[in-house]
Short mmCIF file of C-alpha atoms and ligand atoms in Angstrom, two decimals:
data_model
loop_
_atom_site.label_atom_id
_atom_site.label_comp_id
_atom_site.label_asym_id
_atom_site.label_seq_id
_atom_site.Cartn_x
_atom_site.Cartn_y
_atom_site.Cartn_z
CA THR A 1 162.75 77.95 146.33
CA ALA A 2 161.35 75.03 144.38
CA THR A 3 163.07 71.66 144.74
CA LEU A 4 164.34 69.84 141.69
CA LYS A 5 161.45 67.39 141.77
CA GLU A 6 158.88 70.20 142.06
CA THR A 7 160.53 72.10 139.21
CA LEU A 8 160.46 68.99 137.05
CA ALA A 9 156.91 68.03 137.96
CA ALA A 10 155.71 71.47 136.87
CA MET A 11 157.35 71.06 133.46
CA ILE A 12 156.17 67.59 132.53
CA PRO A 13 152.56 68.25 131.38
CA GLU A 14 153.65 71.02 129.02
CA GLN A 15 156.42 68.90 127.50
CA GLN A 16 154.01 65.97 127.08
CA GLU A 17 151.61 68.24 125.18
CA ARG A 18 154.45 69.65 123.08
CA VAL A 19 155.60 66.19 121.98
CA LYS A 20 152.02 65.06 121.35
CA ALA A 21 151.37 68.07 119.12
CA LEU A 22 154.67 67.64 117.30
CA LYS A 23 153.92 64.00 116.52
CA LYS A 24 150.35 64.77 115.48
CA GLU A 25 151.33 67.51 113.06
CA HIS A 26 154.64 66.20 111.70
CA GLY A 27 154.72 62.51 112.61
CA HIS A 28 154.46 61.33 109.01
CA LYS A 29 157.29 63.46 107.60
CA VAL A 30 160.42 61.82 106.13
CA ILE A 31 163.52 63.04 107.97
CA GLN A 32 166.33 61.55 105.90
CA GLU A 33 167.40 58.73 103.63
CA VAL A 34 169.55 55.95 105.05
CA THR A 35 172.30 54.31 103.02
CA LEU A 36 173.52 50.74 103.23
CA ASP A 37 176.92 52.13 104.27
CA GLN A 38 175.24 53.61 107.34
CA VAL A 39 173.58 50.29 108.14
CA TYR A 40 176.93 48.47 108.01
CA GLY A 41 178.76 51.51 109.41
CA GLY A 42 177.65 51.65 113.02
CA MET A 43 174.51 53.66 112.14
CA ARG A 44 176.69 56.77 111.93
CA GLY A 45 174.63 59.88 111.17
CA ILE A 46 171.22 58.18 111.29
CA LYS A 47 168.89 60.62 113.02
CA SER A 48 166.77 58.36 115.16
CA MET A 49 166.90 59.33 118.82
CA VAL A 50 165.41 61.94 121.13
CA TRP A 51 167.85 63.35 123.69
CA GLU A 52 166.85 66.45 125.60
CA GLY A 53 169.99 67.24 127.61
CA SER A 54 172.57 67.98 124.95
CA VAL A 55 173.26 68.22 121.22
CA LEU A 56 176.67 67.64 119.62
CA ASP A 57 177.73 69.76 116.67
CA SER A 58 180.56 68.16 114.69
CA GLU A 59 182.45 71.45 114.36
CA GLU A 60 181.62 73.17 117.63
CA GLY A 61 181.29 70.30 120.10
CA ILE A 62 178.79 69.81 122.86
CA ARG A 63 176.09 72.17 124.12
CA PHE A 64 174.25 71.28 127.29
CA ARG A 65 170.68 72.58 126.88
CA GLY A 66 172.12 75.16 124.49
CA LEU A 67 175.07 76.15 126.70
CA THR A 68 178.69 75.57 125.66
CA ILE A 69 181.28 74.49 128.23
CA PRO A 70 182.57 78.10 128.64
CA ASP A 71 178.91 79.21 129.08
CA CYS A 72 178.49 76.61 131.82
CA GLN A 73 181.72 77.71 133.47
CA ALA A 74 180.40 81.27 133.50
CA GLN A 75 176.78 80.64 134.44
CA LEU A 76 176.52 77.59 136.71
CA PRO A 77 176.88 78.05 140.48
CA LYS A 78 180.27 77.39 142.04
CA ALA A 79 181.45 76.25 145.45
CA PRO A 80 182.34 79.02 147.93
CA GLY A 81 185.78 80.20 146.78
CA GLY A 82 185.71 77.89 143.76
CA GLU A 83 186.03 78.81 140.10
CA GLU A 84 184.76 75.72 138.31
CA PRO A 85 181.06 74.88 137.93
CA LEU A 86 179.46 72.35 140.27
CA PRO A 87 178.21 69.20 138.49
CA GLU A 88 175.07 69.44 140.64
CA GLY A 89 174.21 72.54 138.59
CA LEU A 90 174.77 70.73 135.32
CA PHE A 91 172.52 67.89 136.43
CA TRP A 92 169.80 70.44 137.19
CA LEU A 93 170.35 72.08 133.81
CA LEU A 94 170.25 68.78 131.91
CA LEU A 95 167.06 67.72 133.62
CA THR A 96 165.13 70.98 133.48
CA GLY A 97 166.80 73.19 130.87
CA GLN A 98 167.14 75.86 133.56
CA VAL A 99 170.25 77.27 135.21
CA PRO A 100 169.66 76.69 138.93
CA SER A 101 170.17 79.26 141.65
CA GLU A 102 173.04 78.92 144.09
CA GLN A 103 170.58 77.86 146.80
CA GLN A 104 169.06 75.18 144.59
CA VAL A 105 172.51 73.75 143.93
CA ARG A 106 173.46 73.84 147.63
CA ASP A 107 170.22 72.00 148.42
CA LEU A 108 170.98 69.39 145.77
CA SER A 109 174.48 68.84 147.22
CA ALA A 110 172.85 68.33 150.63
CA GLU A 111 170.24 65.97 149.23
CA TRP A 112 172.83 63.81 147.51
CA ALA A 113 174.97 63.76 150.66
CA ALA A 114 171.91 62.68 152.67
CA ARG A 115 171.22 59.76 150.30
CA ALA A 116 174.86 58.63 150.00
CA ASP A 117 174.98 55.61 152.33
CA LEU A 118 175.39 52.19 150.74
CA PRO A 119 173.48 49.11 151.83
CA LYS A 120 175.79 46.90 153.87
CA PHE A 121 175.63 44.04 151.38
CA VAL A 122 176.84 46.35 148.58
CA GLU A 123 179.81 47.40 150.70
CA GLU A 124 180.57 43.74 151.35
CA LEU A 125 180.16 42.89 147.68
CA ILE A 126 182.76 45.50 146.74
CA ASP A 127 185.06 44.40 149.57
CA ARG A 128 184.93 40.80 148.35
CA CYS A 129 186.01 41.62 144.82
CA PRO A 130 189.58 40.53 144.06
CA THR A 131 191.78 43.60 143.61
CA THR A 132 192.64 42.17 140.19
CA LEU A 133 189.04 42.64 138.98
CA HIS A 134 188.99 45.76 136.80
CA PRO A 135 187.55 48.79 138.63
CA MET A 136 184.91 49.24 135.92
CA ALA A 137 183.69 45.66 136.42
CA GLN A 138 183.47 46.28 140.17
CA PHE A 139 181.67 49.56 139.52
CA SER A 140 179.04 48.01 137.28
CA LEU A 141 178.60 45.09 139.70
CA ALA A 142 177.93 47.45 142.62
CA VAL A 143 175.48 49.60 140.64
CA THR A 144 173.63 46.46 139.51
CA ALA A 145 173.40 45.38 143.15
CA LEU A 146 171.68 48.68 144.05
CA GLU A 147 168.72 47.20 142.17
CA HIS A 148 167.81 45.77 145.56
CA GLU A 149 166.81 49.33 146.60
CA SER A 150 165.00 50.29 143.39
CA ALA A 151 161.80 52.24 144.08
CA PHE A 152 160.85 51.84 140.42
CA ALA A 153 161.16 48.04 140.43
CA LYS A 154 159.14 47.86 143.67
CA ALA A 155 156.46 50.22 142.39
CA TYR A 156 156.21 48.30 139.11
CA ALA A 157 155.78 45.03 140.98
CA LYS A 158 152.91 46.63 142.89
CA GLY A 159 151.25 47.75 139.65
CA ILE A 160 152.07 51.46 139.40
CA ASN A 161 150.12 53.43 136.77
CA LYS A 162 152.38 54.19 133.80
CA LYS A 163 151.60 57.92 134.12
CA GLU A 164 153.49 57.85 137.41
CA TYR A 165 156.60 56.03 136.20
CA TRP A 166 158.75 59.14 136.23
CA GLY A 167 158.42 59.66 140.01
CA PRO A 168 160.21 56.50 141.24
CA THR A 169 162.59 56.80 138.27
CA PHE A 170 163.54 60.23 139.61
CA GLU A 171 163.95 58.88 143.15
CA ASP A 172 166.12 55.97 141.98
CA SER A 173 168.24 58.28 139.85
CA MET A 174 168.84 60.62 142.78
CA ASP A 175 169.68 57.67 145.03
CA VAL A 176 172.04 55.98 142.65
CA ILE A 177 173.88 59.22 141.82
CA ALA A 178 174.16 60.02 145.53
CA LYS A 179 175.74 56.63 146.23
CA LEU A 180 178.34 56.75 143.45
CA PRO A 181 181.06 58.56 145.49
CA ASN A 182 180.85 55.81 148.11
CA ILE A 183 180.96 53.09 145.46
CA ALA A 184 183.71 54.65 143.37
CA GLY A 185 185.69 55.67 146.46
CA ARG A 186 185.45 52.27 148.08
CA ILE A 187 186.69 50.55 144.91
CA TYR A 188 189.68 52.91 144.78
CA ARG A 189 190.53 52.56 148.47
CA ASN A 190 190.26 48.77 148.31
CA ILE A 191 192.36 48.27 145.21
CA TYR A 192 195.07 50.84 145.68
CA LYS A 193 195.05 52.00 149.31
CA ASP A 194 194.22 50.76 152.80
CA GLY A 195 190.53 49.99 152.24
CA LYS A 196 189.49 52.77 154.67
CA VAL A 197 186.68 54.97 153.33
CA ALA A 198 186.20 58.50 154.70
CA PRO A 199 182.62 59.39 155.66
CA ILE A 200 180.54 61.74 153.53
CA ASP A 201 180.69 65.34 154.83
CA LYS A 202 177.05 66.47 154.65
CA SER A 203 178.03 70.14 154.50
CA GLN A 204 180.13 69.67 151.37
CA ASP A 205 179.46 69.32 147.66
CA TYR A 206 179.48 66.11 145.61
CA SER A 207 182.93 66.60 144.06
CA TYR A 208 184.52 67.40 147.40
CA ASN A 209 183.07 64.24 148.89
CA LEU A 210 184.26 62.07 146.01
CA SER A 211 187.73 63.66 146.18
CA ASN A 212 187.85 63.21 149.93
CA ILE A 213 186.93 59.54 149.80
CA LEU A 214 189.60 58.98 147.17
CA GLY A 215 192.07 60.66 149.56
CA PHE A 216 192.47 64.06 147.87
CA GLY A 217 189.99 66.17 149.87
CA GLU A 218 192.75 68.36 151.29
CA ASN A 219 193.91 69.43 147.85
CA LYS A 220 191.71 72.33 146.76
CA ASP A 221 192.99 72.22 143.19
CA PHE A 222 192.18 68.52 142.88
CA VAL A 223 188.66 69.19 144.16
CA GLU A 224 188.30 71.96 141.59
CA LEU A 225 189.53 69.57 138.91
CA MET A 226 186.89 67.04 140.00
CA ARG A 227 184.17 69.72 139.71
CA LEU A 228 185.26 70.50 136.16
CA TYR A 229 185.81 66.83 135.29
CA LEU A 230 182.43 65.68 136.59
CA THR A 231 180.72 68.56 134.77
CA ILE A 232 182.22 68.05 131.32
CA HIS A 233 181.98 64.25 131.13
CA THR A 234 178.26 64.09 131.90
CA ASP A 235 176.55 64.11 128.57
CA HIS A 236 177.42 63.86 124.86
CA GLU A 237 173.99 63.63 123.25
CA GLY A 238 172.19 60.30 122.91
CA GLY A 239 174.01 58.14 120.40
CA ASN A 240 177.28 57.47 122.21
CA VAL A 241 177.58 53.92 123.50
CA SER A 242 176.92 54.61 127.19
CA ALA A 243 174.01 57.02 126.67
CA HIS A 244 172.40 54.89 124.01
CA THR A 245 172.77 51.80 126.19
CA ALA A 246 171.14 53.45 129.20
CA HIS A 247 168.24 54.56 127.00
CA LEU A 248 167.86 51.17 125.29
CA VAL A 249 167.96 49.13 128.49
CA GLY A 250 165.69 51.64 130.21
CA SER A 251 163.19 51.29 127.38
CA ALA A 252 162.48 47.75 128.61
CA LEU A 253 161.48 49.44 131.91
CA SER A 254 164.59 48.14 133.60
CA SER A 255 165.32 50.31 136.63
CA PRO A 256 167.76 53.26 136.59
CA MET A 257 170.21 51.00 138.42
CA LEU A 258 170.14 48.32 135.73
CA SER A 259 170.14 50.90 132.94
CA LEU A 260 173.14 52.71 134.39
CA SER A 261 175.14 49.56 135.03
CA ALA A 262 174.57 48.51 131.40
CA ALA A 263 175.79 51.94 130.31
CA LEU A 264 178.89 51.55 132.47
CA ASN A 265 179.69 48.26 130.77
CA GLY A 266 179.69 50.08 127.43
CA LEU A 267 181.76 52.93 128.83
CA ALA A 268 184.33 50.32 129.89
CA GLY A 269 185.26 49.58 126.25
CA PRO A 270 188.59 50.94 124.93
CA LEU A 271 186.97 52.75 121.98
CA HIS A 272 184.71 54.59 124.44
CA GLY A 273 185.47 55.65 128.04
CA LEU A 274 188.32 53.24 128.67
CA ALA A 275 190.33 55.34 126.22
CA ASN A 276 191.28 57.65 129.13
CA GLN A 277 193.17 54.76 130.75
CA GLU A 278 194.70 53.79 127.41
CA VAL A 279 195.90 57.35 126.79
CA LEU A 280 197.83 57.63 130.03
CA ARG A 281 199.41 54.23 129.51
CA TRP A 282 200.36 55.16 125.97
CA ILE A 283 201.86 58.49 127.07
CA GLU A 284 203.77 56.79 129.89
CA GLN A 285 205.09 54.13 127.54
CA MET A 286 206.13 56.89 125.17
CA ARG A 287 207.94 58.74 127.95
CA ASP A 288 209.64 55.55 129.10
CA THR A 289 210.74 54.73 125.55
CA ILE A 290 211.78 58.12 124.18
CA GLY A 291 212.04 60.31 127.31
CA THR A 292 210.76 63.88 127.79
CA GLY A 293 211.95 67.05 126.12
CA VAL A 294 212.41 65.20 122.83
CA SER A 295 212.15 66.53 119.28
CA ASP A 296 208.90 66.64 117.30
CA GLU A 297 210.50 64.18 114.88
CA THR A 298 210.93 61.57 117.65
CA ILE A 299 207.26 61.90 118.64
CA LYS A 300 206.21 61.61 115.02
CA ASP A 301 208.16 58.36 114.72
CA TYR A 302 206.50 57.05 117.88
CA LEU A 303 203.05 57.87 116.51
CA TRP A 304 203.86 56.03 113.28
CA LYS A 305 205.11 53.04 115.27
CA THR A 306 201.72 52.87 117.03
CA LEU A 307 199.81 53.17 113.78
CA ASN A 308 202.01 50.71 111.88
CA SER A 309 201.49 48.10 114.59
CA GLY A 310 197.76 48.15 113.76
CA ARG A 311 196.68 50.02 116.90
CA VAL A 312 194.73 53.25 117.27
CA VAL A 313 196.24 56.39 118.76
CA PRO A 314 194.12 56.55 121.92
CA GLY A 315 192.38 59.84 122.65
CA TYR A 316 192.29 60.86 118.98
CA GLY A 317 189.39 60.61 116.55
CA HIS A 318 185.67 60.72 117.15
CA ALA A 319 182.50 59.24 115.73
CA VAL A 320 180.87 62.68 115.33
CA LEU A 321 183.33 65.48 116.16
CA ARG A 322 185.49 66.84 113.38
CA LYS A 323 187.44 69.40 115.43
CA THR A 324 189.33 69.41 118.73
CA ASP A 325 186.89 68.44 121.47
CA PRO A 326 185.98 71.48 123.62
CA ARG A 327 186.21 69.13 126.61
CA TYR A 328 189.88 68.65 125.68
CA MET A 329 190.29 72.42 125.50
CA ALA A 330 188.65 72.98 128.91
CA GLN A 331 191.11 70.52 130.45
CA ARG A 332 194.03 72.05 128.57
CA GLU A 333 193.10 75.46 129.95
CA PHE A 334 192.94 73.97 133.45
CA ALA A 335 196.44 72.52 132.92
CA LEU A 336 197.82 75.80 131.57
CA LYS A 337 196.54 77.47 134.73
CA HIS A 338 197.53 74.87 137.32
CA LEU A 339 200.35 72.70 135.94
CA PRO A 340 202.00 74.44 132.97
CA GLU A 341 205.46 73.05 133.78
CA ASP A 342 204.47 69.40 134.32
CA PRO A 343 206.59 67.29 131.93
CA MET A 344 203.69 64.93 131.19
CA PHE A 345 201.43 67.87 130.33
CA LYS A 346 204.17 69.18 128.07
CA LEU A 347 204.33 65.81 126.34
CA VAL A 348 200.54 65.77 125.87
CA SER A 349 200.75 69.31 124.44
CA GLN A 350 203.51 68.32 122.07
CA VAL A 351 201.53 65.30 120.85
CA TYR A 352 198.59 67.68 120.30
CA THR A 353 200.68 69.70 117.84
CA ILE A 354 201.95 66.62 115.97
CA ALA A 355 199.32 63.86 116.02
CA PRO A 356 196.70 65.59 113.81
CA GLY A 357 199.27 65.89 110.98
CA VAL A 358 200.35 62.25 111.33
CA LEU A 359 196.77 60.96 111.48
CA THR A 360 195.87 63.07 108.43
CA GLU A 361 198.82 61.60 106.53
CA HIS A 362 197.80 58.11 107.70
CA GLY A 363 194.54 58.91 105.96
CA LYS A 364 192.06 56.70 107.80
CA THR A 365 190.44 58.58 110.67
CA LYS A 366 187.78 61.10 109.74
CA ASN A 367 188.81 63.25 112.71
CA PRO A 368 192.53 63.61 113.45
CA TYR A 369 191.97 65.80 116.53
CA PRO A 370 191.97 64.94 120.26
CA ASN A 371 188.86 63.96 122.20
CA VAL A 372 188.07 64.32 125.90
CA ASP A 373 190.13 61.27 126.88
CA ALA A 374 193.38 62.61 125.45
CA HIS A 375 193.75 64.97 128.39
CA SER A 376 192.06 63.77 131.55
CA GLY A 377 194.69 61.28 132.73
CA VAL A 378 197.54 63.73 132.69
CA LEU A 379 195.65 66.04 135.07
CA LEU A 380 194.81 63.23 137.48
CA GLN A 381 198.37 61.86 137.56
CA TYR A 382 199.73 65.33 138.33
CA TYR A 383 197.79 65.41 141.59
CA GLY A 384 198.85 61.88 142.52
CA LEU A 385 195.92 59.84 141.17
CA LYS A 386 198.24 57.76 139.03
CA GLU A 387 196.30 54.49 138.72
CA ALA A 388 195.25 54.68 135.07
CA ASN A 389 192.98 51.65 135.11
CA TYR A 390 190.79 53.52 137.61
CA TYR A 391 190.21 56.55 135.37
CA THR A 392 187.11 55.32 133.57
CA VAL A 393 185.30 55.00 136.91
CA LEU A 394 185.46 58.79 137.25
CA PHE A 395 184.09 59.15 133.71
CA GLY A 396 181.28 56.77 134.75
CA VAL A 397 180.35 58.79 137.83
CA SER A 398 179.97 61.83 135.62
CA ARG A 399 178.12 59.99 132.84
CA ALA A 400 175.46 58.94 135.35
CA LEU A 401 174.58 62.62 135.72
CA GLY A 402 173.96 62.79 131.97
CA VAL A 403 172.12 59.58 131.15
CA LEU A 404 169.75 59.47 134.10
CA PRO A 405 168.02 62.82 133.38
CA GLN A 406 167.11 61.45 129.97
CA LEU A 407 165.80 58.23 131.49
CA ILE A 408 163.51 60.31 133.72
CA TRP A 409 162.23 62.17 130.64
CA ASP A 410 161.86 58.88 128.76
CA ARG A 411 159.48 57.73 131.49
CA ALA A 412 157.70 61.09 131.71
CA LEU A 413 157.10 61.09 127.96
CA GLY A 414 156.13 57.42 127.86
CA MET A 415 158.86 56.54 125.39
CA PRO A 416 158.28 53.04 124.01
CA LEU A 417 160.42 49.94 123.95
CA GLU A 418 163.29 50.52 121.52
CA ARG A 419 163.30 47.89 118.80
CA PRO A 420 164.82 48.76 115.40
CA LYS A 421 164.47 46.43 112.40
CA SER A 422 167.36 44.20 111.30
CA PHE A 423 167.98 41.93 108.31
CA ASP A 424 170.57 39.31 107.44
CA THR A 425 172.99 40.00 104.58
CA THR A 426 170.94 37.90 102.14
CA HIS A 427 167.95 40.15 102.79
CA TRP A 428 170.02 43.32 102.48
CA GLU A 429 171.38 42.06 99.14
CA LYS A 430 167.82 41.59 97.91
CA ILE A 431 166.65 44.92 99.28
CA VAL A 432 169.39 47.02 97.71
CA LYS A 433 169.27 45.20 94.37
CA LYS A 434 165.62 46.18 94.02
CA LEU A 435 166.39 49.89 94.63
N1 NMX B 1 194.10 56.06 115.46
C1 NMX B 1 194.20 55.23 114.40
N2 NMX B 1 193.19 54.95 113.57
C2 NMX B 1 192.01 55.56 113.83
C3 NMX B 1 191.83 56.44 114.88
C4 NMX B 1 192.92 56.69 115.74
N3 NMX B 1 192.85 57.49 116.79
N4 NMX B 1 190.55 56.88 114.88
C5 NMX B 1 189.94 56.27 113.85
N5 NMX B 1 190.83 55.46 113.22
C6 NMX B 1 190.56 54.55 112.09
C7 NMX B 1 189.44 53.60 112.49
O1 NMX B 1 189.94 52.54 113.30
C8 NMX B 1 188.91 53.19 111.16
O2 NMX B 1 189.80 52.23 110.64
P1 NMX B 1 189.25 50.99 109.77
O3 NMX B 1 188.68 51.61 108.54
O4 NMX B 1 190.47 50.17 109.54
O5 NMX B 1 188.21 50.31 110.58
C9 NMX B 1 189.07 54.47 110.34
O6 NMX B 1 190.04 55.27 111.01
C10 NMX B 1 187.78 55.26 110.23
O7 NMX B 1 187.27 55.53 111.52
P2 NMX B 1 186.39 56.84 111.83
O8 NMX B 1 185.19 56.78 110.96
O9 NMX B 1 187.24 58.06 111.75
O10 NMX B 1 186.05 56.64 113.38
P3 NMX B 1 184.86 55.83 114.03
O11 NMX B 1 183.66 56.70 114.07
O12 NMX B 1 184.69 54.50 113.41
O13 NMX B 1 185.42 55.59 115.49
C11 NMX B 1 186.59 56.22 117.47
C12 NMX B 1 185.57 56.64 116.43
C13 NMX B 1 186.58 57.22 118.60
C14 NMX B 1 186.19 54.84 118.00
C15 NMX B 1 187.99 56.14 116.81
O14 NMX B 1 188.37 57.42 116.38
C16 NMX B 1 189.05 55.58 117.73
O15 NMX B 1 189.21 54.36 117.79
N6 NMX B 1 189.80 56.46 118.48
C17 NMX B 1 190.75 56.02 119.47
C18 NMX B 1 190.03 55.56 120.73
C19 NMX B 1 189.44 56.73 121.47
O16 NMX B 1 190.07 57.75 121.70
N7 NMX B 1 188.18 56.57 121.94
C20 NMX B 1 187.54 57.57 122.81
C21 NMX B 1 186.39 58.33 122.16
C22 NMX B 1 185.80 59.30 123.15
N8 NMX B 1 185.07 58.61 124.23
O17 NMX B 1 185.29 58.86 125.37
O18 NMX B 1 184.22 57.77 123.95
C1 MLT B 2 181.31 60.49 124.70
O1 MLT B 2 181.54 61.39 125.51
O2 MLT B 2 180.33 59.73 124.84
C2 MLT B 2 182.29 60.25 123.59
O3 MLT B 2 182.88 61.43 123.15
C3 MLT B 2 181.79 59.36 122.49
C4 MLT B 2 180.69 59.87 121.61
O4 MLT B 2 180.17 60.97 121.75
O5 MLT B 2 180.37 59.11 120.67
#
């Protein structure tokens, strides 16, 4: 069977031709008008990026190369005895648009396991971080340090032909992804446990190895959760902060390591990936304040207290989605199957029935429904991974599998330096007054 790199290499010339023809025939066409509100409004809705791996529909949610999350759960290869898809398969799908065979996914697991070792100085760098440094800062620091190994940076320094950029970008992406369980696991073991890091088992899949390093390898349900978690957090089209950052930084021909670490810094913001930490804290504070098994009215009051204190309800709202996030639903289904009686899950479920009404009455958010982060923490805490400020690291491991395929395509298609036009307010005043 063809390897991932061979499969990709065979696709690149055709895709290059396709894009060339598209630009030649339609390059001059006007796609949309842009309002001043959009310019001052976080560029919401401006169609201006190419992202091959996934497209987000505001009503339906994400599709990975055309496949919904339930499609992926049905079609992507699973571990022996497992029921959830392997994130290796999703990575293959995002990169190539093809559902891989079971053998191709097993080979990819083995390849990542073979590339997993960290350079000694990166281990030492992580070990020297104070345990009070946020796990996301440690994560981004370690990924930045992998720059030392970058095949792309070395090839560029030697004068590589731009037609060949995608090759070392692919190699770096595979390397950096392969090393993330050791980085993420080491951070967790150092901050919260005894600092001992289990070795990678080369016969096992990526999610097992990450779970095992964290200390949960024995728990089959946790490993299954990791497979689902790492699959659904990968990609959310191109405009979200982490994906857009990886693409932007990569457009300067920064290596996959530097592009990913920049993306992780964006993911670490509370309006983006850090929301998963904020949600668990908020739910725990709610439980500690009002208890469990309380009336809907009590939860409603708690939601209003949050809103009236000028804070957001974490895990609710979205820049694009206008319905419940299917990633929330996939996690809810996992909870209904594995932990239906957990009091924290019950609290999350109860909030789910009440928060949309309260947020609608509050009248600000365009989307009163839960996003992916509203559910992930409650699953992790059930299995004993209770350290909420670690949660975004797991999101980051998964997001690497989404943003790096696009970076490889960016290089294969020769995407240029990203550089939109900006004006100061005086200029904008003049521009709009003339319209
Ligand atoms: N609770 C309270 N107010 C909210 C919420 C919320 N959950 N969501 C949006 N709003 C407010 C928002 O702050 C804004 O207020 P203002 O006009 O005073 O600035 C107003 O509603 C309009 O915002 P939207 O246009 O609906 O949302 P926007 O696209 O600007 O932002 C989020 C999207 C996701 C940043 C926003 O909904 C939010 O802050 N949610 C809570 C944090 C969160 O869950 N983030 C995770 C998103 C998923 N991820 O992983 O990245
Ligand atoms: C994501 O997964 O990146 C978030 O849902 C945020 C977004 O899509 O804007």
